[in-house]
mmCIF file of N, CA, C and O in Angstrom:
data_model
loop_
_atom_site.group_PDB
_atom_site.id
_atom_site.type_symbol
_atom_site.label_atom_id
_atom_site.label_comp_id
_atom_site.label_asym_id
_atom_site.label_seq_id
_atom_site.Cartn_x
_atom_site.Cartn_y
_atom_site.Cartn_z
ATOM 1 N N ASN B 1 0.780 -0.925 -0.150
ATOM 2 C CA ASN B 1 -0.119 0.304 0.022
ATOM 3 C C ASN B 1 0.866 1.836 0.098
ATOM 4 O O ASN B 1 1.586 1.689 0.422
ATOM 5 N N PRO B 2 0.465 2.206 -0.759
ATOM 6 C CA PRO B 2 1.202 3.211 -0.812
ATOM 7 C C PRO B 2 0.846 4.044 0.458
ATOM 8 O O PRO B 2 -0.118 4.161 1.175
ATOM 9 N N PRO B 3 2.077 5.139 0.807
ATOM 10 C CA PRO B 3 1.637 5.878 2.547
ATOM 11 C C PRO B 3 0.444 6.889 1.958
ATOM 12 O O PRO B 3 0.399 7.288 0.359
ATOM 13 N N ALA B 4 -0.108 7.528 2.946
ATOM 14 C CA ALA B 4 -0.476 8.655 2.379
ATOM 15 C C ALA B 4 -0.354 9.810 2.215
ATOM 16 O O ALA B 4 0.703 9.942 2.823
ATOM 17 N N PRO B 5 -1.369 10.340 1.818
ATOM 18 C CA PRO B 5 -0.813 11.789 0.904
ATOM 19 C C PRO B 5 -0.410 12.565 2.032
ATOM 20 O O PRO B 5 -1.230 13.172 3.298
ATOM 21 N N THR B 6 0.395 13.113 2.241
ATOM 22 C CA THR B 6 0.851 14.339 2.937
ATOM 23 C C THR B 6 0.103 15.544 2.703
ATOM 24 O O THR B 6 0.010 16.098 1.321
ATOM 25 N N PRO B 7 -0.890 16.221 3.842
ATOM 26 C CA PRO B 7 -1.405 17.520 3.536
ATOM 27 C C PRO B 7 -0.439 18.655 3.155
ATOM 28 O O PRO B 7 0.641 18.536 3.548
ATOM 29 N N SER B 8 -1.116 19.587 1.875
ATOM 30 C CA SER B 8 0.131 19.997 1.567
ATOM 31 C C SER B 8 0.111 21.789 2.644
ATOM 32 O O SER B 8 -1.289 22.085 3.010
ATOM 33 N N LEU B 9 1.106 22.647 3.090
ATOM 34 C CA LEU B 9 1.161 23.604 3.750
ATOM 35 C C LEU B 9 0.830 24.554 3.319
ATOM 36 O O LEU B 9 0.457 25.512 3.865
ATOM 37 N N ARG B 10 0.628 24.615 1.860
ATOM 38 C CA ARG B 10 -0.035 25.909 1.960
ATOM 39 C C ARG B 10 -1.948 26.114 2.031
ATOM 40 O O ARG B 10 -1.549 27.403 2.099
ATOM 41 N N ARG B 11 -2.314 25.152 2.689
ATOM 42 C CA ARG B 11 -3.827 25.444 3.053
ATOM 43 C C ARG B 11 -4.248 26.002 4.211
ATOM 44 O O ARG B 11 -4.673 26.369 4.493
ATOM 45 N N PHE B 12 -2.711 25.891 4.742
ATOM 46 C CA PHE B 12 -2.694 26.575 6.172
ATOM 47 C C PHE B 12 -2.497 27.571 6.811
ATOM 48 O O PHE B 12 -1.106 28.369 5.756
ATOM 49 N N PRO B 13 -2.816 28.726 7.129
ATOM 50 C CA PRO B 13 -2.264 29.883 7.030
ATOM 51 C C PRO B 13 -1.216 29.992 7.751
ATOM 52 O O PRO B 13 -0.964 29.829 8.980
ATOM 53 N N PRO B 14 -0.507 31.026 7.434
ATOM 54 C CA PRO B 14 0.871 31.450 7.937
ATOM 55 C C PRO B 14 0.057 32.221 9.351
ATOM 56 O O PRO B 14 -0.138 32.867 9.949
ATOM 57 N N PRO B 15 1.654 31.783 10.713
ATOM 58 C CA PRO B 15 1.086 32.665 11.449
ATOM 59 C C PRO B 15 1.268 33.862 11.439
ATOM 60 O O PRO B 15 1.898 34.836 10.814
ATOM 61 N N MET B 16 0.698 34.578 12.383
ATOM 62 C CA MET B 16 0.324 36.093 12.289
ATOM 63 C C MET B 16 0.607 36.988 13.615
ATOM 64 O O MET B 16 1.296 36.185 14.802
ATOM 65 N N SER B 17 1.329 37.593 13.271
ATOM 66 C CA SER B 17 2.576 37.869 13.973
ATOM 67 C C SER B 17 1.727 39.550 15.245
ATOM 68 O O SER B 17 2.268 40.232 16.034
ATOM 69 N N SER B 18 0.340 39.964 14.936
ATOM 70 C CA SER B 18 -0.518 41.240 15.457
ATOM 71 C C SER B 18 -2.170 40.716 15.517
ATOM 72 O O SER B 18 -2.528 39.160 14.738
ATOM 73 N N PHE B 19 -2.196 41.261 16.272
ATOM 74 C CA PHE B 19 -3.988 40.911 16.708
ATOM 75 C C PHE B 19 -4.677 41.218 15.512
ATOM 76 O O PHE B 19 -5.552 40.433 14.938
ATOM 77 N N ALA B 20 -4.560 42.436 15.160
ATOM 78 C CA ALA B 20 -4.673 42.630 13.622
ATOM 79 C C ALA B 20 -5.324 42.133 12.384
ATOM 80 O O ALA B 20 -5.739 42.184 11.463
ATOM 81 N N ASP B 21 -4.138 41.724 12.507
ATOM 82 C CA ASP B 21 -3.406 40.421 11.519
ATOM 83 C C ASP B 21 -4.536 39.330 11.099
ATOM 84 O O ASP B 21 -4.730 38.821 9.894
ATOM 85 N N PHE B 22 -5.164 38.924 12.731
ATOM 86 C CA PHE B 22 -6.350 38.267 12.628
ATOM 87 C C PHE B 22 -7.370 38.696 11.469
ATOM 88 O O PHE B 22 -8.806 37.984 11.572
ATOM 89 N N GLY B 23 -7.743 39.543 11.347
ATOM 90 C CA GLY B 23 -8.832 40.495 10.888
ATOM 91 C C GLY B 23 -10.300 40.673 11.642
ATOM 92 O O GLY B 23 -11.214 40.326 11.148
ATOM 93 N N LEU B 24 -9.764 40.628 12.649
ATOM 94 C CA LEU B 24 -10.470 40.382 14.229
ATOM 95 C C LEU B 24 -11.852 41.471 14.082
ATOM 96 O O LEU B 24 -11.126 42.551 13.453
ATOM 97 N N HIS B 25 -13.025 41.686 14.101
ATOM 98 C CA HIS B 25 -13.797 43.020 14.240
ATOM 99 C C HIS B 25 -13.245 43.698 15.811
ATOM 100 O O HIS B 25 -12.483 43.786 16.410
ATOM 101 N N ALA B 26 -13.437 45.272 14.946
ATOM 102 C CA ALA B 26 -12.464 46.700 15.799
ATOM 103 C C ALA B 26 -12.867 46.459 17.456
ATOM 104 O O ALA B 26 -12.202 46.695 17.901
ATOM 105 N N ASP B 27 -14.104 46.244 17.409
ATOM 106 C CA ASP B 27 -14.404 46.286 19.089
ATOM 107 C C ASP B 27 -13.377 45.030 19.609
ATOM 108 O O ASP B 27 -13.256 45.041 20.832
ATOM 109 N N LEU B 28 -13.696 43.983 19.665
ATOM 110 C CA LEU B 28 -12.630 43.071 20.053
ATOM 111 C C LEU B 28 -11.087 43.175 20.009
ATOM 112 O O LEU B 28 -10.614 43.124 20.887
ATOM 113 N N LEU B 29 -10.312 44.127 18.970
ATOM 114 C CA LEU B 29 -9.462 44.118 18.705
ATOM 115 C C LEU B 29 -8.987 45.649 20.019
ATOM 116 O O LEU B 29 -8.209 45.642 21.003
ATOM 117 N N ARG B 30 -10.095 46.390 20.305
ATOM 118 C CA ARG B 30 -10.074 47.271 20.700
ATOM 119 C C ARG B 30 -9.917 46.644 22.893
ATOM 120 O O ARG B 30 -9.338 47.615 23.614
ATOM 121 N N GLY B 31 -10.627 45.644 22.695
ATOM 122 C CA GLY B 31 -10.759 45.048 24.076
ATOM 123 C C GLY B 31 -9.589 44.234 24.455
ATOM 124 O O GLY B 31 -9.573 44.703 25.260
ATOM 125 N N LEU B 32 -9.092 43.180 23.281
ATOM 126 C CA LEU B 32 -8.119 43.705 23.708
ATOM 127 C C LEU B 32 -6.318 44.374 23.768
ATOM 128 O O LEU B 32 -5.730 44.313 24.928
ATOM 129 N N GLN B 33 -6.714 45.293 23.265
ATOM 130 C CA GLN B 33 -5.836 46.490 23.796
ATOM 131 C C GLN B 33 -5.482 46.959 25.150
ATOM 132 O O GLN B 33 -4.810 47.250 26.237
ATOM 133 N N GLU B 34 -7.191 47.138 25.648
ATOM 134 C CA GLU B 34 -7.717 48.139 27.063
ATOM 135 C C GLU B 34 -7.175 46.674 27.863
ATOM 136 O O GLU B 34 -6.985 47.085 28.713
ATOM 137 N N LEU B 35 -7.316 45.644 27.642
ATOM 138 C CA LEU B 35 -6.620 44.672 28.825
ATOM 139 C C LEU B 35 -5.327 44.006 28.406
ATOM 140 O O LEU B 35 -4.520 43.241 29.525
ATOM 141 N N GLY B 36 -4.296 45.188 27.822
ATOM 142 C CA GLY B 36 -2.942 44.907 28.031
ATOM 143 C C GLY B 36 -2.198 43.785 26.628
ATOM 144 O O GLY B 36 -1.263 43.565 26.831
ATOM 145 N N PHE B 37 -3.541 43.432 25.684
ATOM 146 C CA PHE B 37 -2.062 42.239 25.274
ATOM 147 C C PHE B 37 -1.892 42.712 23.874
ATOM 148 O O PHE B 37 -2.596 43.790 23.234
ATOM 149 N N VAL B 38 -0.310 42.738 23.484
ATOM 150 C CA VAL B 38 -0.106 43.167 22.760
ATOM 151 C C VAL B 38 0.640 42.766 21.801
ATOM 152 O O VAL B 38 0.010 43.308 20.490
ATOM 153 N N LYS B 39 0.371 41.773 21.499
ATOM 154 C CA LYS B 39 0.842 40.634 20.553
ATOM 155 C C LYS B 39 0.311 39.404 20.536
ATOM 156 O O LYS B 39 0.476 38.795 21.733
ATOM 157 N N PRO B 40 0.366 38.574 20.205
ATOM 158 C CA PRO B 40 -0.465 37.089 20.317
ATOM 159 C C PRO B 40 0.820 35.643 19.893
ATOM 160 O O PRO B 40 1.911 35.771 20.240
ATOM 161 N N THR B 41 0.560 35.341 21.364
ATOM 162 C CA THR B 41 1.345 34.625 21.924
ATOM 163 C C THR B 41 1.936 32.816 20.823
ATOM 164 O O THR B 41 1.120 33.368 19.424
ATOM 165 N N PRO B 42 2.898 32.752 21.239
ATOM 166 C CA PRO B 42 2.522 31.853 19.838
ATOM 167 C C PRO B 42 1.522 30.338 18.827
ATOM 168 O O PRO B 42 1.220 30.354 18.367
ATOM 169 N N ILE B 43 1.444 30.002 20.753
ATOM 170 C CA ILE B 43 0.002 29.304 20.557
ATOM 171 C C ILE B 43 -1.220 30.051 19.941
ATOM 172 O O ILE B 43 -1.784 29.521 19.157
ATOM 173 N N GLN B 44 -1.302 31.116 20.196
ATOM 174 C CA GLN B 44 -2.664 32.161 19.309
ATOM 175 C C GLN B 44 -2.308 32.458 18.157
ATOM 176 O O GLN B 44 -2.789 32.251 17.530
ATOM 177 N N SER B 45 -0.712 32.717 17.835
ATOM 178 C CA SER B 45 -0.717 32.796 16.186
ATOM 179 C C SER B 45 -0.764 31.826 16.040
ATOM 180 O O SER B 45 -1.483 31.824 14.356
ATOM 181 N N ASP B 46 -0.244 30.541 16.226
ATOM 182 C CA ASP B 46 -0.345 29.578 14.904
ATOM 183 C C ASP B 46 -1.756 28.896 14.913
ATOM 184 O O ASP B 46 -2.572 28.214 14.221
ATOM 185 N N ALA B 47 -3.066 28.615 16.265
ATOM 186 C CA ALA B 47 -4.270 28.590 16.539
ATOM 187 C C ALA B 47 -5.135 29.008 16.137
ATOM 188 O O ALA B 47 -6.564 28.707 15.502
ATOM 189 N N VAL B 48 -5.353 30.561 16.227
ATOM 190 C CA VAL B 48 -6.165 31.335 16.266
ATOM 191 C C VAL B 48 -7.147 31.295 14.595
ATOM 192 O O VAL B 48 -7.987 31.583 14.040
ATOM 193 N N PRO B 49 -5.706 31.614 13.578
ATOM 194 C CA PRO B 49 -6.015 31.066 11.880
ATOM 195 C C PRO B 49 -6.424 30.435 11.946
ATOM 196 O O PRO B 49 -7.834 30.035 11.209
ATOM 197 N N HIS B 50 -6.750 28.875 12.560
ATOM 198 C CA HIS B 50 -7.260 27.992 12.177
ATOM 199 C C HIS B 50 -8.696 28.013 12.155
ATOM 200 O O HIS B 50 -9.853 27.441 12.262
ATOM 201 N N GLY B 51 -8.981 28.185 13.746
ATOM 202 C CA GLY B 51 -10.179 28.603 14.571
ATOM 203 C C GLY B 51 -11.079 29.355 13.500
ATOM 204 O O GLY B 51 -11.817 29.172 13.610
ATOM 205 N N LEU B 52 -10.602 30.605 13.246
ATOM 206 C CA LEU B 52 -11.507 31.603 12.978
ATOM 207 C C LEU B 52 -11.863 30.765 10.744
ATOM 208 O O LEU B 52 -12.581 31.430 10.407
ATOM 209 N N ALA B 53 -10.952 29.832 10.901
ATOM 210 C CA ALA B 53 -11.208 29.458 9.188
ATOM 211 C C ALA B 53 -12.262 28.391 9.516
ATOM 212 O O ALA B 53 -12.627 27.472 8.082
ATOM 213 N N GLY B 54 -12.745 27.952 11.057
ATOM 214 C CA GLY B 54 -13.549 26.793 10.609
ATOM 215 C C GLY B 54 -13.277 25.156 11.331
ATOM 216 O O GLY B 54 -13.570 24.906 10.929
ATOM 217 N N ARG B 55 -11.476 25.404 11.354
ATOM 218 C CA ARG B 55 -11.652 23.693 11.785
ATOM 219 C C ARG B 55 -11.367 23.641 13.015
ATOM 220 O O ARG B 55 -10.974 24.429 13.938
ATOM 221 N N ASP B 56 -10.972 22.598 13.341
ATOM 222 C CA ASP B 56 -11.237 21.445 14.058
ATOM 223 C C ASP B 56 -9.688 21.616 15.285
ATOM 224 O O ASP B 56 -8.937 22.083 14.223
ATOM 225 N N LEU B 57 -9.215 22.434 16.028
ATOM 226 C CA LEU B 57 -8.218 22.732 16.631
ATOM 227 C C LEU B 57 -7.632 21.629 18.143
ATOM 228 O O LEU B 57 -8.852 21.158 18.817
ATOM 229 N N LEU B 58 -6.375 21.017 17.946
ATOM 230 C CA LEU B 58 -5.976 20.413 18.991
ATOM 231 C C LEU B 58 -4.924 20.649 19.342
ATOM 232 O O LEU B 58 -3.714 20.942 18.556
ATOM 233 N N ALA B 59 -4.155 21.684 20.287
ATOM 234 C CA ALA B 59 -3.180 22.477 20.993
ATOM 235 C C ALA B 59 -2.697 21.821 21.997
ATOM 236 O O ALA B 59 -3.388 21.754 23.223
ATOM 237 N N ARG B 60 -1.318 21.765 22.296
ATOM 238 C CA ARG B 60 -1.026 21.473 23.405
ATOM 239 C C ARG B 60 -0.084 22.953 24.358
ATOM 240 O O ARG B 60 0.849 23.003 22.496
ATOM 241 N N ALA B 61 0.081 23.418 24.750
ATOM 242 C CA ALA B 61 1.043 24.291 25.259
ATOM 243 C C ALA B 61 0.965 24.358 26.638
ATOM 244 O O ALA B 61 0.114 23.858 27.354
ATOM 245 N N ALA B 62 2.178 25.299 27.073
ATOM 246 C CA ALA B 62 2.005 24.938 28.780
ATOM 247 C C ALA B 62 1.009 26.305 29.237
ATOM 248 O O ALA B 62 0.598 27.188 28.493
ATOM 249 N N THR B 63 0.601 25.659 30.282
ATOM 250 C CA THR B 63 0.457 27.303 31.629
ATOM 251 C C THR B 63 0.524 27.753 31.348
ATOM 252 O O THR B 63 1.618 28.617 31.799
ATOM 253 N N GLY B 64 -0.525 28.630 31.123
ATOM 254 C CA GLY B 64 -0.523 30.486 30.622
ATOM 255 C C GLY B 64 0.138 31.054 29.868
ATOM 256 O O GLY B 64 0.848 32.143 29.385
ATOM 257 N N SER B 65 0.217 30.015 28.701
ATOM 258 C CA SER B 65 0.860 30.181 27.435
ATOM 259 C C SER B 65 -0.416 31.046 26.159
ATOM 260 O O SER B 65 -0.135 31.189 25.663
ATOM 261 N N GLY B 66 -1.861 31.165 26.847
ATOM 262 C CA GLY B 66 -2.777 31.813 26.377
ATOM 263 C C GLY B 66 -3.639 30.944 25.326
ATOM 264 O O GLY B 66 -4.514 31.092 24.162
ATOM 265 N N LYS B 67 -3.812 29.365 25.878
ATOM 266 C CA LYS B 67 -4.297 28.370 24.949
ATOM 267 C C LYS B 67 -5.866 28.950 24.698
ATOM 268 O O LYS B 67 -6.739 28.652 23.853
ATOM 269 N N THR B 68 -6.470 29.068 26.053
ATOM 270 C CA THR B 68 -7.784 30.149 26.324
ATOM 271 C C THR B 68 -8.191 30.933 25.356
ATOM 272 O O THR B 68 -9.214 30.834 24.328
ATOM 273 N N ALA B 69 -7.411 31.654 25.430
ATOM 274 C CA ALA B 69 -7.205 32.864 24.174
ATOM 275 C C ALA B 69 -7.747 32.647 23.059
ATOM 276 O O ALA B 69 -8.602 32.747 22.010
ATOM 277 N N ALA B 70 -6.766 31.591 22.452
ATOM 278 C CA ALA B 70 -6.711 30.968 21.170
ATOM 279 C C ALA B 70 -8.118 30.458 21.182
ATOM 280 O O ALA B 70 -8.121 30.477 19.974
ATOM 281 N N PHE B 71 -8.336 29.569 21.864
ATOM 282 C CA PHE B 71 -9.913 28.998 21.530
ATOM 283 C C PHE B 71 -11.061 30.236 20.975
ATOM 284 O O PHE B 71 -12.210 30.022 20.463
ATOM 285 N N LEU B 72 -10.799 31.006 22.357
ATOM 286 C CA LEU B 72 -11.650 31.946 22.421
ATOM 287 C C LEU B 72 -12.485 32.602 21.196
ATOM 288 O O LEU B 72 -13.261 33.448 20.761
ATOM 289 N N LEU B 73 -11.150 33.491 21.306
ATOM 290 C CA LEU B 73 -11.036 34.338 19.893
ATOM 291 C C LEU B 73 -11.544 34.525 18.662
ATOM 292 O O LEU B 73 -12.747 35.225 18.431
ATOM 293 N N PRO B 74 -12.019 33.441 18.446
ATOM 294 C CA PRO B 74 -12.874 32.891 17.031
ATOM 295 C C PRO B 74 -13.951 32.961 17.260
ATOM 296 O O PRO B 74 -15.006 33.112 16.478
ATOM 297 N N ILE B 75 -14.216 32.101 18.789
ATOM 298 C CA ILE B 75 -16.124 31.890 19.095
ATOM 299 C C ILE B 75 -16.672 33.358 19.573
ATOM 300 O O ILE B 75 -17.408 33.643 18.772
ATOM 301 N N VAL B 76 -15.696 34.541 19.840
ATOM 302 C CA VAL B 76 -16.014 35.546 19.906
ATOM 303 C C VAL B 76 -15.832 36.339 18.695
ATOM 304 O O VAL B 76 -17.244 37.419 18.840
ATOM 305 N N GLN B 77 -15.578 36.161 17.625
ATOM 306 C CA GLN B 77 -15.353 36.777 16.747
ATOM 307 C C GLN B 77 -16.618 36.411 15.806
ATOM 308 O O GLN B 77 -17.699 37.530 15.241
ATOM 309 N N GLN B 78 -16.913 34.996 15.763
ATOM 310 C CA GLN B 78 -18.274 34.854 15.309
ATOM 311 C C GLN B 78 -19.657 35.286 16.239
ATOM 312 O O GLN B 78 -20.840 35.360 15.382
ATOM 313 N N LEU B 79 -19.724 35.546 17.335
ATOM 314 C CA LEU B 79 -20.907 36.180 18.107
ATOM 315 C C LEU B 79 -20.885 37.643 17.787
ATOM 316 O O LEU B 79 -21.937 37.945 17.880
ATOM 317 N N ILE B 80 -19.930 38.232 17.068
ATOM 318 C CA ILE B 80 -19.850 39.432 17.440
ATOM 319 C C ILE B 80 -20.395 39.539 15.627
ATOM 320 O O ILE B 80 -20.809 39.512 15.040
#
C-alpha cells in the first residue's frame, strides 16, 4: 500500500504577528488592547487562524501560554 498523502502546507494560514493580522472585529481588537494584550503568543499565532477558518483545533502548550484565548477569540469573533 502506498503511504497516505501528506497534506499541503499551503492550505494552512501563516502564523500572525499581531492581533490585527487576524482580521478581528474592531471592538474585539479594542478590548484586547484595553486588557493589555500587545501581540499574540505563539499558540495564539498558530491556532487562531485555523479557528477563524472553522477548522477543528487540538493544541498543547504550557500553562499560561494563551491557549484559552486561542480557542475563544474565534468564537467571540463569530458572536460579534
